[in-house]
mmCIF file of C-alpha atoms in Angstrom:
data_model
loop_
_atom_site.group_PDB
_atom_site.id
_atom_site.type_symbol
_atom_site.label_atom_id
_atom_site.label_comp_id
_atom_site.label_asym_id
_atom_site.label_seq_id
_atom_site.Cartn_x
_atom_site.Cartn_y
_atom_site.Cartn_z
ATOM 1 C CA MET A 206 -138.242 -68.383 -80.974
ATOM 2 C CA SER A 207 -136.125 -71.499 -80.540
ATOM 3 C CA ARG A 208 -132.478 -71.469 -79.582
ATOM 4 C CA ALA A 209 -129.881 -71.918 -82.340
ATOM 5 C CA LYS A 210 -127.602 -74.954 -82.181
ATOM 6 C CA ASN A 211 -124.204 -74.589 -80.565
ATOM 7 C CA LEU A 212 -121.397 -73.504 -82.870
ATOM 8 C CA ASN A 213 -118.963 -76.268 -83.793
ATOM 9 C CA ASP A 214 -115.553 -75.952 -85.483
ATOM 10 C CA SER A 215 -117.096 -76.209 -88.945
ATOM 11 C CA ASP A 216 -119.534 -73.379 -88.207
ATOM 12 C CA ILE A 217 -116.773 -71.206 -86.775
ATOM 13 C CA THR A 218 -114.669 -71.816 -89.884
ATOM 14 C CA LYS A 219 -117.598 -70.766 -92.089
ATOM 15 C CA ILE A 220 -118.158 -67.597 -90.070
ATOM 16 C CA VAL A 221 -114.469 -66.709 -90.211
ATOM 17 C CA GLY A 222 -114.616 -67.315 -93.980
ATOM 18 C CA ILE A 223 -117.506 -64.856 -94.225
ATOM 19 C CA LEU A 224 -115.358 -62.289 -92.431
ATOM 20 C CA ASP A 225 -112.375 -62.985 -94.715
ATOM 21 C CA GLY A 226 -114.378 -61.945 -97.766
ATOM 22 C CA TRP A 227 -116.217 -59.053 -96.133
ATOM 23 C CA SER A 228 -116.241 -55.742 -97.972
ATOM 24 C CA GLY A 229 -118.021 -52.551 -97.001
ATOM 25 C CA ARG A 230 -119.032 -51.490 -93.533
ATOM 26 C CA LEU A 231 -118.601 -54.261 -90.963
ATOM 27 C CA THR A 232 -120.968 -54.380 -87.986
ATOM 28 C CA TRP A 233 -122.017 -57.150 -85.658
ATOM 29 C CA GLU A 234 -125.597 -56.818 -86.887
ATOM 30 C CA GLY A 235 -124.451 -57.174 -90.498
ATOM 31 C CA LEU A 236 -122.374 -60.218 -89.592
ATOM 32 C CA LEU A 237 -125.319 -61.779 -87.750
ATOM 33 C CA ASP A 238 -127.480 -61.321 -90.858
ATOM 34 C CA ALA A 239 -124.809 -62.898 -93.092
ATOM 35 C CA VAL A 240 -124.363 -65.819 -90.696
ATOM 36 C CA GLU A 241 -128.111 -66.395 -90.657
ATOM 37 C CA LYS A 242 -128.137 -66.572 -94.476
ATOM 38 C CA HIS A 243 -125.287 -69.103 -94.556
ATOM 39 C CA LEU A 244 -125.971 -71.242 -91.475
ATOM 40 C CA TYR A 245 -129.775 -70.890 -91.337
ATOM 41 C CA ALA A 246 -129.618 -70.023 -87.635
ATOM 42 C CA ARG A 247 -129.789 -66.698 -85.818
ATOM 43 C CA TYR A 248 -127.081 -66.139 -83.218
ATOM 44 C CA THR A 249 -126.468 -63.258 -80.869
ATOM 45 C CA ARG A 250 -123.436 -61.007 -80.893
ATOM 46 C CA GLN A 251 -122.452 -62.448 -77.531
ATOM 47 C CA ALA A 252 -122.592 -66.014 -78.875
ATOM 48 C CA LEU A 253 -120.217 -65.153 -81.709
ATOM 49 C CA HIS A 254 -118.014 -62.883 -79.609
ATOM 50 C CA LYS A 255 -117.237 -65.595 -77.049
ATOM 51 C CA HIS A 256 -115.369 -67.626 -79.701
ATOM 52 C CA THR A 257 -111.796 -66.340 -79.870
ATOM 53 C CA ARG A 258 -111.308 -67.082 -83.569
ATOM 54 C CA ILE A 259 -114.470 -65.198 -84.552
ATOM 55 C CA GLN A 260 -113.692 -62.279 -82.275
ATOM 56 C CA ALA A 261 -110.109 -61.984 -83.560
ATOM 57 C CA ALA A 262 -111.180 -62.325 -87.210
ATOM 58 C CA PHE A 263 -113.858 -59.651 -86.709
ATOM 59 C CA GLU A 264 -111.441 -57.206 -85.096
ATOM 60 C CA GLN A 265 -108.759 -57.827 -87.707
ATOM 61 C CA ARG A 266 -111.164 -57.395 -90.618
ATOM 62 C CA LYS A 267 -112.604 -54.253 -89.033
ATOM 63 C CA LEU A 268 -109.082 -52.796 -88.773
ATOM 64 C CA ALA A 269 -108.251 -53.776 -92.351
ATOM 65 C CA LEU A 270 -111.413 -52.133 -93.656
ATOM 66 C CA ALA A 271 -110.876 -49.004 -91.547
ATOM 67 C CA GLY A 272 -107.262 -48.778 -92.710
ATOM 68 C CA GLY A 273 -108.384 -48.293 -96.286
ATOM 69 C CA ASP A 274 -108.202 -51.897 -97.433
ATOM 70 C CA ARG A 275 -107.363 -51.456 -101.103
ATOM 71 C CA ARG A 276 -110.457 -52.451 -103.051
ATOM 72 C CA PRO A 277 -109.669 -52.588 -106.787
ATOM 73 C CA ARG A 278 -111.971 -50.853 -109.198
ATOM 74 C CA SER A 279 -115.111 -52.591 -110.350
ATOM 75 C CA PHE A 280 -115.233 -54.429 -113.668
ATOM 76 C CA ASP A 281 -118.952 -54.436 -114.454
ATOM 77 C CA ASP A 282 -118.388 -55.188 -118.138
ATOM 78 C CA LEU A 283 -116.075 -58.163 -117.377
ATOM 79 C CA PRO A 284 -117.815 -60.432 -114.844
ATOM 80 C CA GLU A 285 -114.979 -62.992 -114.922
ATOM 81 C CA MET A 286 -112.517 -60.295 -113.903
ATOM 82 C CA GLN A 287 -114.779 -59.159 -111.066
ATOM 83 C CA VAL A 288 -115.077 -62.738 -109.786
ATOM 84 C CA ALA A 289 -111.281 -63.075 -109.851
ATOM 85 C CA ILE A 290 -110.794 -59.766 -108.029
ATOM 86 C CA ASP A 291 -113.353 -60.710 -105.381
ATOM 87 C CA ARG A 292 -111.569 -64.022 -104.854
ATOM 88 C CA ILE A 293 -108.198 -62.307 -104.535
ATOM 89 C CA VAL A 294 -109.586 -59.891 -101.948
ATOM 90 C CA ARG A 295 -111.137 -62.772 -99.974
ATOM 91 C CA LEU A 296 -107.906 -64.796 -100.100
ATOM 92 C CA GLU A 297 -105.835 -61.797 -98.996
ATOM 93 C CA GLY A 298 -108.175 -61.347 -96.030
ATOM 94 C CA GLU A 299 -107.879 -65.034 -95.190
ATOM 95 C CA LEU A 300 -104.079 -64.841 -95.406
ATOM 96 C CA GLU A 301 -103.963 -61.866 -93.023
ATOM 97 C CA ARG A 302 -106.237 -63.664 -90.548
ATOM 98 C CA LEU A 303 -104.217 -66.902 -90.685
ATOM 99 C CA GLU A 304 -100.940 -65.041 -90.189
ATOM 100 C CA ALA A 305 -102.362 -63.304 -87.100
ATOM 101 C CA GLU A 306 -103.781 -66.612 -85.803
ATOM 102 C CA ASN A 307 -100.407 -68.281 -86.339
ATOM 103 C CA ALA A 308 -98.647 -65.495 -84.426
ATOM 104 C CA ARG A 309 -101.069 -65.933 -81.496
ATOM 105 C CA LEU A 310 -100.428 -69.692 -81.470
ATOM 106 C CA LEU A 311 -96.658 -69.136 -81.505
ATOM 107 C CA GLU A 312 -96.995 -66.745 -78.554
ATOM 108 C CA GLN A 313 -99.024 -69.397 -76.721
ATOM 109 C CA PHE A 314 -96.360 -72.024 -77.468
ATOM 110 C CA VAL A 315 -93.599 -69.775 -76.115
ATOM 111 C CA ARG A 316 -95.651 -69.199 -72.948
ATOM 112 C CA TRP A 317 -96.198 -72.961 -72.538
ATOM 113 C CA ALA A 318 -92.509 -73.720 -73.159
ATOM 114 C CA TYR A 319 -91.472 -71.176 -70.540
ATOM 115 C CA ASN A 320 -93.964 -72.482 -67.974
ATOM 116 C CA ALA A 321 -92.849 -76.075 -68.661
ATOM 117 C CA SER A 322 -89.177 -75.175 -68.164
ATOM 118 C CA VAL A 323 -89.969 -73.359 -64.911
ATOM 119 C CA ARG A 324 -91.678 -76.536 -63.658
ATOM 120 C CA GLY A 325 -88.631 -78.607 -64.630
ATOM 121 C CA LEU A 326 -90.326 -80.502 -67.474
ATOM 122 C CA ASP A 327 -87.836 -81.627 -70.108
ATOM 123 C CA ASP A 328 -88.272 -82.383 -73.821
ATOM 124 C CA ALA A 329 -88.457 -86.137 -73.225
ATOM 125 C CA TYR A 330 -91.420 -85.732 -70.874
ATOM 126 C CA LEU A 331 -93.204 -83.183 -73.072
ATOM 127 C CA ASN A 332 -92.785 -85.323 -76.204
ATOM 128 C CA SER A 333 -93.933 -88.590 -74.617
ATOM 129 C CA PRO A 334 -96.844 -90.252 -76.460
ATOM 130 C CA LEU A 335 -100.419 -89.835 -75.317
ATOM 131 C CA PRO A 336 -102.003 -92.710 -73.376
ATOM 132 C CA ALA A 337 -104.081 -95.211 -75.322
ATOM 133 C CA VAL A 338 -107.829 -94.650 -75.425
ATOM 134 C CA HIS A 339 -110.244 -97.572 -75.324
ATOM 135 C CA TYR A 340 -113.630 -96.977 -76.879
ATOM 136 C CA THR A 341 -116.612 -98.626 -75.264
ATOM 137 C CA GLY A 342 -120.309 -98.413 -75.950
ATOM 138 C CA ALA A 343 -120.796 -95.734 -73.299
ATOM 139 C CA GLY A 344 -117.834 -93.594 -74.378
ATOM 140 C CA ALA A 345 -114.085 -93.416 -74.279
ATOM 141 C CA ARG A 346 -111.790 -93.893 -71.333
ATOM 142 C CA VAL A 347 -108.038 -93.674 -70.955
ATOM 143 C CA ALA A 348 -106.281 -96.953 -70.202
ATOM 144 C CA SER A 349 -104.674 -97.225 -66.792
ATOM 145 C CA LYS A 350 -100.921 -97.674 -66.474
ATOM 146 C CA ALA A 351 -101.395 -101.390 -65.654
ATOM 147 C CA GLU A 352 -103.623 -101.936 -68.698
ATOM 148 C CA ARG A 353 -101.122 -100.233 -71.007
ATOM 149 C CA SER A 354 -98.330 -102.613 -69.978
ATOM 150 C CA VAL A 355 -100.410 -105.764 -70.670
ATOM 151 C CA PRO A 356 -100.955 -106.612 -74.347
ATOM 152 C CA GLU A 357 -104.601 -106.848 -75.401
ATOM 153 C CA LYS A 358 -106.165 -110.271 -76.021
ATOM 154 C CA ARG A 359 -108.192 -110.756 -79.152
#
């Protein structure tokens, strides 16, 4: 059995989207099966669990489902209504996940701001622009301070 490709941001976003719309019993094995159907690659629980966004989305969805996530009644005779309800449930799950992710990022920002102030870094230093990057055939490199002060010749 060959190894699955490494997860990139696009794959992680797809997996988190699967979790946003999840209904029923949520298990790692069930998630692995759903990921295999969507990404055509079989991953391990450990591979998914090491990505913070996937882990947090899984835990949040598990809590929402355990807390009696309100699932509206089924409309078997009106398929359009069922599609709309399924979409609403998925979007509500996505909203909950994004709000939790935003709160974690705000906590991280507060931690960084505190650590920067303890080190004596002021707003002017923290808001200074990033150094220029020069792309070459072999890859990118950051311009040295001397190179940044000299205008480029064309």
